[in-house]
Tab-separated table of C-alpha atoms in Angstrom:
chain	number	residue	atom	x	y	z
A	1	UNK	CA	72.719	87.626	203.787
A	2	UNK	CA	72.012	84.047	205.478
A	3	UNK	CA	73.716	80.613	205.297
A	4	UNK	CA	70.478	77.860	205.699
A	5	UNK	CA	72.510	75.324	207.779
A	6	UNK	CA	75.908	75.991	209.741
A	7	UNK	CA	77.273	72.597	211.123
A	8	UNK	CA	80.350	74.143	212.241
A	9	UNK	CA	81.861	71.518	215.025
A	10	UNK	CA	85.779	70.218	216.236
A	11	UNK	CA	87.904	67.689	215.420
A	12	UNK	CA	86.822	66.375	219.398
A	13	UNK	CA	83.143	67.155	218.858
A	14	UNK	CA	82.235	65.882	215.480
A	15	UNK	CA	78.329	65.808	213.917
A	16	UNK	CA	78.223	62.138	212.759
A	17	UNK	CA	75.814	60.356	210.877
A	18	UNK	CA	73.384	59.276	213.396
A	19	UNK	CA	71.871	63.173	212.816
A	20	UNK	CA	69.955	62.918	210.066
A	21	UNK	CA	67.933	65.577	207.881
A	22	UNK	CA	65.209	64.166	205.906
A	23	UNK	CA	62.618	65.796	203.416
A	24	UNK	CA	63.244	69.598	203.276
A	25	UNK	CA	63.775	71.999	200.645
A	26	UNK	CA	66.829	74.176	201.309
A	27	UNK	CA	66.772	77.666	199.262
A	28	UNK	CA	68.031	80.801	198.642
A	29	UNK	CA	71.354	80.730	200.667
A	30	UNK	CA	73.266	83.358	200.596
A	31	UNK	CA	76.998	83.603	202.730
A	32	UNK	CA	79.909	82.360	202.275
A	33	UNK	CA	81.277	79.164	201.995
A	34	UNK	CA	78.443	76.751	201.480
A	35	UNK	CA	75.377	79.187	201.460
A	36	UNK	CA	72.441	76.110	201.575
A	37	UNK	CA	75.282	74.437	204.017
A	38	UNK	CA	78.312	74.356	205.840
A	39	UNK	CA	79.762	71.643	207.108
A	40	UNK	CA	82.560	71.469	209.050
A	41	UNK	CA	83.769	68.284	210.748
A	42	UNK	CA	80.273	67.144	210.404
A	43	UNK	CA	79.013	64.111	208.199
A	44	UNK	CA	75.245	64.255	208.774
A	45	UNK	CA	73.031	61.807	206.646
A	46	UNK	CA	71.199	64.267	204.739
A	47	UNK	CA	67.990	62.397	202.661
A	48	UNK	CA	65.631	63.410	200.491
A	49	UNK	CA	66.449	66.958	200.138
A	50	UNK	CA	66.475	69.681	197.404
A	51	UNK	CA	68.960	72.700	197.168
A	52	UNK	CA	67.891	75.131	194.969
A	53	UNK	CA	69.207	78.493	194.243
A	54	UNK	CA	71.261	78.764	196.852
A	55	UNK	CA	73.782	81.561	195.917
A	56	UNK	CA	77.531	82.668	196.887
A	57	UNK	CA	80.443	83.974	196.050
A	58	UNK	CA	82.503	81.551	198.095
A	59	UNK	CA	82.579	77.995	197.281
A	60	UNK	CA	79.799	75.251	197.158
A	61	UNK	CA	76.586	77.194	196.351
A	62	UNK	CA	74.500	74.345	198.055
A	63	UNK	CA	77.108	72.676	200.413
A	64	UNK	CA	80.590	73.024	201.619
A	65	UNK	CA	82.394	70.382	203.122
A	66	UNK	CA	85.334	70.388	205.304
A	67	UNK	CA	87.035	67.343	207.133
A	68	UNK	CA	83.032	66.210	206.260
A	69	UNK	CA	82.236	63.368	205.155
A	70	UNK	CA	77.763	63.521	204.903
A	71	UNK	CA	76.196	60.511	203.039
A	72	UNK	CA	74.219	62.253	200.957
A	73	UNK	CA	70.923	60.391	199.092
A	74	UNK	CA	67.786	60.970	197.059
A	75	UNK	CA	68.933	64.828	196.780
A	76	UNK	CA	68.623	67.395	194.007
A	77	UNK	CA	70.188	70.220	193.290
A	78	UNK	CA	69.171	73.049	191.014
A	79	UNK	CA	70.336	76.215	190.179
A	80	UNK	CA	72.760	77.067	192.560
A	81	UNK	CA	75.810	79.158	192.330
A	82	UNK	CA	79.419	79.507	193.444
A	83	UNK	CA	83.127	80.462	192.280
A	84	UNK	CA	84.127	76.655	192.959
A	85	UNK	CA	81.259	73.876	193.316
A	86	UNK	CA	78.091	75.407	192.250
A	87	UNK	CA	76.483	72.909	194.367
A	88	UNK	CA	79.039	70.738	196.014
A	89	UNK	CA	82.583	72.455	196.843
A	90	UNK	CA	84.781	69.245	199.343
A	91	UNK	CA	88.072	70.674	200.749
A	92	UNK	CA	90.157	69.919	203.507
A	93	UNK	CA	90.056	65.782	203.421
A	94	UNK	CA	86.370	65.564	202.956
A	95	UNK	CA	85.217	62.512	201.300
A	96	UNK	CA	81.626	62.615	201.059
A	97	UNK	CA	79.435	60.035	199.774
A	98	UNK	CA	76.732	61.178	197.047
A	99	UNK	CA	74.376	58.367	196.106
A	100	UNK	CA	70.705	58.706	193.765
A	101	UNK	CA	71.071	62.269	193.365
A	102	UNK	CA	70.415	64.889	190.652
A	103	UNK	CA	72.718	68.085	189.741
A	104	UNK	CA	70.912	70.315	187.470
A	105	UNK	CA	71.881	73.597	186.042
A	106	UNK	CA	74.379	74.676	188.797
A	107	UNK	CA	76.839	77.219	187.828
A	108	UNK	CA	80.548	77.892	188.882
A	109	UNK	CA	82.308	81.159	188.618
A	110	UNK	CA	85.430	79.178	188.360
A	111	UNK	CA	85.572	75.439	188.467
A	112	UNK	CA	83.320	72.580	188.786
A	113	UNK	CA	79.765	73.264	188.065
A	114	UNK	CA	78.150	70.629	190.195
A	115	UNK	CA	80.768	69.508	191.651
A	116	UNK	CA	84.514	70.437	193.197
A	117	UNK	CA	86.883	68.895	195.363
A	118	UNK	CA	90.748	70.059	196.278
A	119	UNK	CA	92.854	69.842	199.335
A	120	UNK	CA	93.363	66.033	199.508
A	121	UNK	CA	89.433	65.427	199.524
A	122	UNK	CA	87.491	63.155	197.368
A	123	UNK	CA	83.934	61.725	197.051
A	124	UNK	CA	81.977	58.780	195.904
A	125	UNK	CA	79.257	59.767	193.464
A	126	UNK	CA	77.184	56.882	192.616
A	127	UNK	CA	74.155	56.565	190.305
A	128	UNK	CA	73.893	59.920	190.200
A	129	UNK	CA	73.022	62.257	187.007
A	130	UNK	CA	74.793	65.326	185.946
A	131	UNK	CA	73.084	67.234	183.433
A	132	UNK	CA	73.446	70.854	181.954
A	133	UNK	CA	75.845	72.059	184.546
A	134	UNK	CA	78.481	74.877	183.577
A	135	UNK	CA	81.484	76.215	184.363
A	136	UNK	CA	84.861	77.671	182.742
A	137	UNK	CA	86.246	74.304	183.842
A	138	UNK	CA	84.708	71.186	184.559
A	139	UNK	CA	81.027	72.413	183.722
A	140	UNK	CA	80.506	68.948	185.465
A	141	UNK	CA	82.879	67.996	187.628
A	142	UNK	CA	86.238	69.692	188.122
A	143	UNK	CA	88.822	67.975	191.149
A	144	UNK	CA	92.018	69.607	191.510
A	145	UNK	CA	95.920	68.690	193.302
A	146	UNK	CA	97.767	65.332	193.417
A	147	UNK	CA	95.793	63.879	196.769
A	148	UNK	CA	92.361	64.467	194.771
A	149	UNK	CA	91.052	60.997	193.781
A	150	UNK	CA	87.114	61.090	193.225
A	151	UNK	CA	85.285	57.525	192.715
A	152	UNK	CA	82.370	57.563	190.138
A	153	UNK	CA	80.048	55.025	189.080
A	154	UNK	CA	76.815	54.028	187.795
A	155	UNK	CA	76.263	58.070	187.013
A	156	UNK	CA	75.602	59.711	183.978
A	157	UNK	CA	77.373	63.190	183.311
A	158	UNK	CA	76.204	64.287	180.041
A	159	UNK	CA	75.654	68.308	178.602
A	160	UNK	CA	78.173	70.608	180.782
A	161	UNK	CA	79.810	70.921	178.460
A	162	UNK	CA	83.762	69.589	180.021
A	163	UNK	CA	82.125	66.610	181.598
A	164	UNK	CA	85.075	65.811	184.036
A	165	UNK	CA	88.433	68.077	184.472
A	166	UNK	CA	91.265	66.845	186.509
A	167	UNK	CA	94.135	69.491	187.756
A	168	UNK	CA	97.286	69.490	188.928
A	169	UNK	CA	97.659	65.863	188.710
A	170	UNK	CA	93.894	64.869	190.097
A	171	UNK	CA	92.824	62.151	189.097
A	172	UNK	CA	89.101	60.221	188.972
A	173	UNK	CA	88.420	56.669	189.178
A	174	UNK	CA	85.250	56.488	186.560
A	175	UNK	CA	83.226	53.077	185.651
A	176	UNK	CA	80.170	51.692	184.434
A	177	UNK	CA	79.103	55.771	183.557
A	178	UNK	CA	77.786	57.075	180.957
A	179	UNK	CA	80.051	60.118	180.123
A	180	UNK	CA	79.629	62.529	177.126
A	181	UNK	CA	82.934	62.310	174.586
A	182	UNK	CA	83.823	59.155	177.144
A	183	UNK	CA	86.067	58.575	179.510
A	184	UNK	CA	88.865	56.227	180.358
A	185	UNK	CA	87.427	52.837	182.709
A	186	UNK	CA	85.834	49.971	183.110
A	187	UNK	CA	82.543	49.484	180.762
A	188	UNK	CA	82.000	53.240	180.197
A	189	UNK	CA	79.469	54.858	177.684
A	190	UNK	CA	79.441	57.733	175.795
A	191	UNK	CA	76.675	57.697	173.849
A	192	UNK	CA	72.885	60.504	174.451
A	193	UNK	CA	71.414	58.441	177.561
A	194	UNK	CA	68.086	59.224	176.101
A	195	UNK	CA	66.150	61.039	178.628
A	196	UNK	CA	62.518	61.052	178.338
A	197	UNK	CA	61.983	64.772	178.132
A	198	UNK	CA	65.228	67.211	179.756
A	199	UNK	CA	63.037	70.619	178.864
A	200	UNK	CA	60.797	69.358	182.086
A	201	UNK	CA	63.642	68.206	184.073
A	202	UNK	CA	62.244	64.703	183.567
A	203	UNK	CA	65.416	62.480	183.593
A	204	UNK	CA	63.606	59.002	183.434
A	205	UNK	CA	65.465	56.710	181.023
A	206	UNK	CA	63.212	55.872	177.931
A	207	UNK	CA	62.817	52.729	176.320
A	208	UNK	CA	66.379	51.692	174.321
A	209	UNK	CA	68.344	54.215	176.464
A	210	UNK	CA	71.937	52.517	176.444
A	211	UNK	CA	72.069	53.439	180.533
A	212	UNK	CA	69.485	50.752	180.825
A	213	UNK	CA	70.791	47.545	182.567
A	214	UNK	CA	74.493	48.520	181.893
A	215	UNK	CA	75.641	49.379	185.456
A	216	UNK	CA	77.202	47.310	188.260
A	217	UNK	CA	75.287	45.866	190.866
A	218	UNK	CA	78.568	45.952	193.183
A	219	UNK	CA	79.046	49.303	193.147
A	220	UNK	CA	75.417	50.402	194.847
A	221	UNK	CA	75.485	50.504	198.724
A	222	UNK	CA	73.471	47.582	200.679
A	223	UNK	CA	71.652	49.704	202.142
A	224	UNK	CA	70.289	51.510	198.569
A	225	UNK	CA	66.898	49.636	197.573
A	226	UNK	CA	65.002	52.411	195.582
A	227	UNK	CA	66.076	54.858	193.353
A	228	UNK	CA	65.387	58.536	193.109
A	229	UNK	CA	61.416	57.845	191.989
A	230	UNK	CA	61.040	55.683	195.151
A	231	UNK	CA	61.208	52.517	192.386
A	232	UNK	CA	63.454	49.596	192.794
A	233	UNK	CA	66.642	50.138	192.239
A	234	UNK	CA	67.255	46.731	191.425
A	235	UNK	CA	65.419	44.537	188.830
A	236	UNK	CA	65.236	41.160	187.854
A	237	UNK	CA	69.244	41.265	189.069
A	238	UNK	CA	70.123	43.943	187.046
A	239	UNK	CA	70.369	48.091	187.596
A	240	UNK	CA	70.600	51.407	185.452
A	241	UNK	CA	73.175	53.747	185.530
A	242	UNK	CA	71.991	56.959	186.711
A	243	UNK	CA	69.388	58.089	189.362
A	244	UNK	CA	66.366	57.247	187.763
A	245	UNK	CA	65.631	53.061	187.243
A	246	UNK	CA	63.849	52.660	183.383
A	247	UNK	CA	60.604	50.601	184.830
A	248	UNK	CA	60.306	48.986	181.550
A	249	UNK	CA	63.659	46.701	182.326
């Protein structure tokens, strides 16, 4: 049994953005809390990365965060596994943000397929897709207690079945997303986002996609120019929701 990354540091001692982890592959994980990674009063910028199969029976099969807050960008995650999280699992006033990423086929034992946050944490997903994720609640995104408030926008969260699952009186900010059944916000969708072809993980936008042009321009960091293709993320002054910009406009 092995955890990939262990970022275990103090409240007095904290891992901050300035380290930065940039095109690896992070697999097969298997320990605990956060088998691909642990963090733990760290908030690491973490690029251009892929966890895949990564594999516990703790929580966040790809990444556990704890009074962490990583920016995380341009990363994928497929097939991992967890009671809570399958990829993502935020506790303990962790507010990471997730920005141009892709959460495929990650399973939860418990709650919140691709995503999970409790304990007064929180995160900003943005532009992000959520596809074919499962769990007995929240196959997409499950948040859970009072102090929970997750922020999403520009994303698309479409076949996992419950999409998003608030408990014990969580609640989600969600706009300009595309969410499947729909959900409560500002300029939501709920309609197929028309991905060009989901059986080869290809999650380009085609041609008369309703995703296409139909998020906000606000909500994207400053510092976010291309998307998850390495394409503009912006054109001709308007953007797509989701990770992947249609090139077609």
């Amino acid at each position: 049994a092995r955890r990939v990354f262990y970022n275990n540091f103090t409240p007095s001692n904290k891992l901050t953005s300035s380290a930065i982890l940039d095109g690896f592959t992070i697999t097969e994980g298997y320990l605990g809390n956060g088998a691909g990674m642990y963090n733990a009063n760290a908030s690491p910028t973490l690029r251009n990365l892929i966890f895949e199969k990564n594999n516990t029976t703790g929580n966040g099969g790809a990444m556990y965060n704890a009074a962490s807050n990583p920016f995380i960008v341009n990363c994928q995650f497929f097939e991992n596994k967890a009671n809570y999280g399958g990829a993502v699992s935020n506790a303990s006033i962790s507010i990471p943000s997730i920005v141009n990423c892709l959460f495929v086929e990650n399973t939860a034992n418990i709650g919140g397929g691709a995503i999970y946050a409790n304990n007064a944490s929180s995160y900003n997903l943005i532009n992000s897709t959520v596809y074919n994720n499962l769990a007995p609640t929240g196959g997409g995104l499950n948040h859970s207690g009072n102090t929970t408030h997750p922020i999403v926008k520009n994303s698309i969260i479409y076949g996992n079945g419950a999409q998003v699952v608030n408990s014990n009186s969580a609640t989600t900010i969600v706009d300009y997303s595309l969410i499947e059944g729909g959900y409560s916000g500002i300029n939501n969708l709920s309609e197929d986002p028309s991905f060009e072809n989901v059986n080869d993980n290809n999650f380009n936008l085609s041609l008369g996609s309703p995703a296409i042009n139909s998020a906000s321009l606000e909500a994207i960091p400053d510092s976010i120019l291309l998307d998850l293709n390495g394409n503009s993320r912006i054109a001709q002054g308007q953007i797509d929701m989701g990770a992947f910009e249609n090139k077609g406009f």
